[in-house]
Every structure is written in structure tokens, then in C-alpha cells.
């Protein structure tokens, strides 16, 4: 069952859970989930988790009843406003044969650091839910980032310090709106995938 199907058919069932964790990496589905969450923020927190290229950086964003929504930190096409790393646009992407998706390769070892961090945030939020949103970040080895042609962003330098060699976790604030979603009055009723053409405008 696709994420959008769940949102269409089961979205109100989400009110019966303690916490929602989304690591879909699908902007259409997570955008719809964000719209739904804007109407139910007092009920539960939502955690979004993702990796950046080569899994040498990643974040967990806790969206709570105070602070910005998901769209405050993501642009209208699903890109992070404050990424931790940057990569040359000319760098060759790998292609997934079965679906023609493009990606930059990484393995389980690199991914483990990000998934471990996200898991720790999930446990922390189940034990003591935050009343204000935040972002937890992992930045891997800077020498490895540079060897693969990337660099950490000036924003990442601010949160980890200019002298870091990487392999570090750091807290930061999630951007706070009002953005194009949480700054506008929300519609009544559940968001469905049929509304995405309106939501994504």
C-alpha cells in the first residue's frame, strides 16, 4: 500500500497513535501529512527523518505543537532550505534500473549513523514528548565528504563549529514560519492525495 493510499484511507486513524515517524523521502506524501498535522498538532508530535547524499549527513526533525511545520524548512519542491552538505550538480548520479530513480550511492555502514540518530530521537520523544520542534543533525567524516567531492554548508559550520572534523551530532532549531502552509488558514477535513495539485501550488 502506498503512502498516499494510507493518507487517503486511514489518515484519521493516526490520531490514535503516540508518535508518527516518517522517513519516506516522498515529498508529495510528506507534504500531505504535514497539511494533516497542521490541523492536529495539539494531539501528537511527528518526526521526519532523512539522509543527504552518500548518507554522510542526515537529520531528524521533530515537529511539535510549537514552532515551524515541515514546510518551514523545505522548499516547494521538497528540497531542504538548510542542508548540511552540498555536492556538485555535475557529479554523476547512479540510476536505479527498475524505476529510473537517481541517487548517490552509500552503504549500510554510512546509513547506520543516521538511522541510529533518528532512532534515538524517536525513543526520546516517546519517553518525554517535546513541546517545541527541533532538528537533530549528524555530519559524517569531513575528509570523506571532501574526498567524494562535497563540502559542508556554511549553515552546518555554524552549528558544529568551523574546526570540526565531522563524525558529530548537533542540535539546531527547525525553521519557524509562518510559511506558505502554516501561515495560511487550513482547510477543514482530511487531506487526500486528490488535493495535492492544490497543496503543491
Short mmCIF file of C-alpha atoms in Angstrom, two decimals:
data_model
loop_
_atom_site.label_atom_id
_atom_site.label_comp_id
_atom_site.label_asym_id
_atom_site.label_seq_id
_atom_site.Cartn_x
_atom_site.Cartn_y
_atom_site.Cartn_z
CA UNK A 1 0.00 0.00 0.00
CA UNK A 2 1.44 3.39 -0.97
CA UNK A 3 1.92 6.23 1.50
CA UNK A 4 -0.68 8.32 -0.32
CA UNK A 5 -3.19 5.44 -0.07
CA UNK A 6 -2.70 5.35 3.69
CA UNK A 7 -3.24 9.09 3.87
CA UNK A 8 -6.40 8.78 1.77
CA UNK A 9 -7.94 5.84 3.62
CA UNK A 10 -6.50 5.70 7.14
CA UNK A 11 -5.45 9.23 7.98
CA UNK A 12 -7.82 9.78 10.90
CA UNK A 13 -6.57 6.53 12.49
CA UNK A 14 -3.26 8.33 13.00
CA UNK A 15 -4.90 10.26 15.84
CA UNK A 16 -4.83 7.05 17.91
CA UNK A 17 -1.03 6.74 17.96
CA UNK A 18 1.57 8.23 20.31
CA UNK A 19 4.03 9.39 17.67
CA UNK A 20 4.37 9.37 13.88
CA UNK A 21 7.74 8.74 12.24
CA UNK A 22 8.06 9.45 8.52
CA UNK A 23 11.19 8.50 6.61
CA UNK A 24 9.53 8.16 3.22
CA UNK A 25 11.55 10.75 1.35
CA UNK A 26 8.45 11.29 -0.78
CA UNK A 27 7.62 14.98 -0.87
CA UNK A 28 4.06 14.54 -2.14
CA UNK A 29 3.13 12.17 0.69
CA UNK A 30 5.02 14.05 3.41
CA UNK A 31 3.54 17.34 2.21
CA UNK A 32 0.04 15.87 2.58
CA UNK A 33 0.99 14.51 6.01
CA UNK A 34 2.20 17.98 7.00
CA UNK A 35 -1.14 19.52 5.99
CA UNK A 36 -2.99 16.95 8.08
CA UNK A 37 -0.63 17.51 11.04
CA UNK A 38 -1.24 21.27 10.95
CA UNK A 39 -4.84 20.55 11.97
CA UNK A 40 -3.88 18.06 14.70
CA UNK A 41 -0.65 19.45 16.17
CA UNK A 42 -2.00 19.52 19.72
CA UNK A 43 -2.58 15.77 19.57
CA UNK A 44 0.86 14.33 18.77
CA UNK A 45 4.37 15.02 17.56
CA UNK A 46 5.69 13.98 14.19
CA UNK A 47 9.30 13.08 13.34
CA UNK A 48 10.66 13.33 9.81
CA UNK A 49 13.99 11.63 9.13
CA UNK A 50 16.24 11.75 6.08
CA UNK A 51 19.75 11.29 4.77
CA UNK A 52 21.65 13.58 2.47
CA UNK A 53 23.84 12.45 -0.44
CA UNK A 54 26.14 9.49 0.24
CA UNK A 55 24.48 9.23 3.71
CA UNK A 56 27.33 11.33 5.09
CA UNK A 57 24.82 13.63 6.75
CA UNK A 58 21.25 13.33 7.91
CA UNK A 59 18.67 14.82 10.21
CA UNK A 60 15.62 14.15 12.30
CA UNK A 61 13.11 16.99 12.51
CA UNK A 62 10.65 16.92 15.41
CA UNK A 63 7.52 18.87 14.54
CA UNK A 64 5.57 19.68 17.67
CA UNK A 65 2.66 21.90 18.63
CA UNK A 66 5.03 24.89 18.87
CA UNK A 67 7.42 26.09 16.19
CA UNK A 68 7.53 25.60 12.46
CA UNK A 69 5.81 22.94 10.37
CA UNK A 70 7.63 20.67 7.90
CA UNK A 71 7.20 23.16 5.06
CA UNK A 72 9.00 25.88 7.06
CA UNK A 73 12.26 24.01 6.41
CA UNK A 74 11.53 22.51 2.98
CA UNK A 75 11.03 24.40 -0.27
CA UNK A 76 8.03 23.87 -2.55
CA UNK A 77 9.68 21.02 -4.46
CA UNK A 78 10.91 19.11 -1.42
CA UNK A 79 14.50 20.35 -1.00
CA UNK A 80 15.93 21.28 2.39
CA UNK A 81 16.29 25.02 2.93
CA UNK A 82 19.22 24.38 5.30
CA UNK A 83 21.11 21.29 4.06
CA UNK A 84 24.18 20.08 5.92
CA UNK A 85 26.17 19.21 2.82
CA UNK A 86 26.41 20.41 -0.76
CA UNK A 87 27.51 18.45 -3.83
CA UNK A 88 28.45 19.47 -7.36
CA UNK A 89 25.42 19.41 -9.64
CA UNK A 90 27.65 17.92 -12.33
CA UNK A 91 28.53 14.91 -10.16
CA UNK A 92 27.33 11.76 -11.86
CA UNK A 93 24.23 10.17 -10.34
CA UNK A 94 23.63 6.44 -10.21
CA UNK A 95 20.42 5.16 -11.83
CA UNK A 96 18.19 2.51 -10.30
CA UNK A 97 17.40 0.12 -13.21
CA UNK A 98 13.94 -0.90 -12.04
CA UNK A 99 12.48 2.60 -11.62
CA UNK A 100 14.97 5.04 -13.20
CA UNK A 101 15.37 6.81 -9.85
CA UNK A 102 18.63 8.74 -9.44
CA UNK A 103 20.81 8.67 -6.33
CA UNK A 104 24.33 8.95 -4.98
CA UNK A 105 25.48 5.61 -3.63
CA UNK A 106 26.05 4.73 0.01
CA UNK A 107 26.07 1.57 2.07
CA UNK A 108 24.76 0.23 5.36
CA UNK A 109 27.80 1.47 7.29
CA UNK A 110 27.21 5.11 6.33
CA UNK A 111 23.46 4.79 6.79
CA UNK A 112 23.80 3.30 10.29
CA UNK A 113 24.90 6.60 11.82
CA UNK A 114 21.84 8.45 10.55
CA UNK A 115 19.34 5.70 11.39
CA UNK A 116 20.83 5.35 14.88
CA UNK A 117 20.41 9.07 15.49
CA UNK A 118 16.80 9.04 14.23
CA UNK A 119 16.03 6.01 16.43
CA UNK A 120 17.39 7.80 19.49
CA UNK A 121 15.20 10.82 18.75
CA UNK A 122 12.18 8.51 18.45
CA UNK A 123 12.86 6.92 21.84
CA UNK A 124 13.41 10.34 23.45
CA UNK A 125 10.10 11.59 22.05
CA UNK A 126 8.20 8.53 23.25
CA UNK A 127 9.60 8.92 26.77
CA UNK A 128 9.19 12.69 27.01
CA UNK A 129 7.46 14.41 24.07
CA UNK A 130 8.82 17.85 23.21
CA UNK A 131 6.52 20.84 23.33
CA UNK A 132 8.62 22.71 20.76
CA UNK A 133 10.03 21.45 17.48
CA UNK A 134 13.75 20.98 16.84
CA UNK A 135 16.21 19.29 14.48
CA UNK A 136 18.97 16.82 15.35
CA UNK A 137 21.77 16.53 12.81
CA UNK A 138 24.50 14.03 12.01
CA UNK A 139 27.54 15.03 9.94
CA UNK A 140 29.96 12.29 8.97
CA UNK A 141 33.69 12.49 8.31
CA UNK A 142 34.57 15.76 6.59
CA UNK A 143 37.55 14.12 4.91
CA UNK A 144 35.19 11.58 3.34
CA UNK A 145 32.74 14.31 2.29
CA UNK A 146 35.61 16.19 0.60
CA UNK A 147 37.06 13.04 -0.97
CA UNK A 148 33.71 12.42 -2.68
CA UNK A 149 33.58 15.99 -3.99
CA UNK A 150 31.26 17.56 -1.41
CA UNK A 151 31.53 20.11 1.36
CA UNK A 152 29.56 21.06 4.42
CA UNK A 153 27.43 24.17 4.12
CA UNK A 154 28.06 27.47 5.93
CA UNK A 155 24.90 26.79 7.96
CA UNK A 156 26.27 23.41 9.08
CA UNK A 157 29.55 25.09 10.06
CA UNK A 158 27.59 27.38 12.37
CA UNK A 159 26.02 24.52 14.30
CA UNK A 160 29.09 22.26 14.57
CA UNK A 161 31.85 24.86 14.60
CA UNK A 162 34.45 25.67 11.93
CA UNK A 163 37.11 23.37 13.41
CA UNK A 164 35.09 20.17 13.33
CA UNK A 165 36.43 17.10 11.56
CA UNK A 166 32.97 15.60 11.39
CA UNK A 167 31.54 12.45 12.96
CA UNK A 168 29.41 14.72 15.11
CA UNK A 169 25.81 15.15 16.21
CA UNK A 170 24.40 18.61 16.81
CA UNK A 171 21.06 20.11 17.76
CA UNK A 172 19.54 23.05 15.92
CA UNK A 173 16.24 24.83 15.69
CA UNK A 174 13.82 23.83 12.99
CA UNK A 175 12.96 26.92 10.92
CA UNK A 176 9.82 28.63 12.16
CA UNK A 177 7.13 30.12 9.96
CA UNK A 178 4.84 31.41 9.02
CA UNK A 179 5.50 29.67 5.71
CA UNK A 180 3.21 29.18 2.72
CA UNK A 181 1.46 26.34 4.57
CA UNK A 182 1.27 27.18 8.27
CA UNK A 183 0.87 30.89 7.60
CA UNK A 184 -2.40 30.33 5.75
CA UNK A 185 -5.71 29.17 7.20
CA UNK A 186 -6.03 25.40 6.80
CA UNK A 187 -8.94 23.71 5.15
CA UNK A 188 -11.43 21.59 7.05
CA UNK A 189 -11.34 17.81 6.79
CA UNK A 190 -8.65 15.27 5.96
CA UNK A 191 -6.14 15.92 3.22
CA UNK A 192 -6.27 13.40 0.40
CA UNK A 193 -3.87 12.73 -2.46
CA UNK A 194 -6.54 14.15 -4.79
CA UNK A 195 -5.89 17.57 -3.22
CA UNK A 196 -2.14 17.52 -3.83
CA UNK A 197 -2.36 19.55 -7.01
CA UNK A 198 -3.78 22.33 -4.84
CA UNK A 199 -1.39 21.77 -1.93
CA UNK A 200 1.70 21.84 -4.13
CA UNK A 201 0.89 25.11 -5.91
#
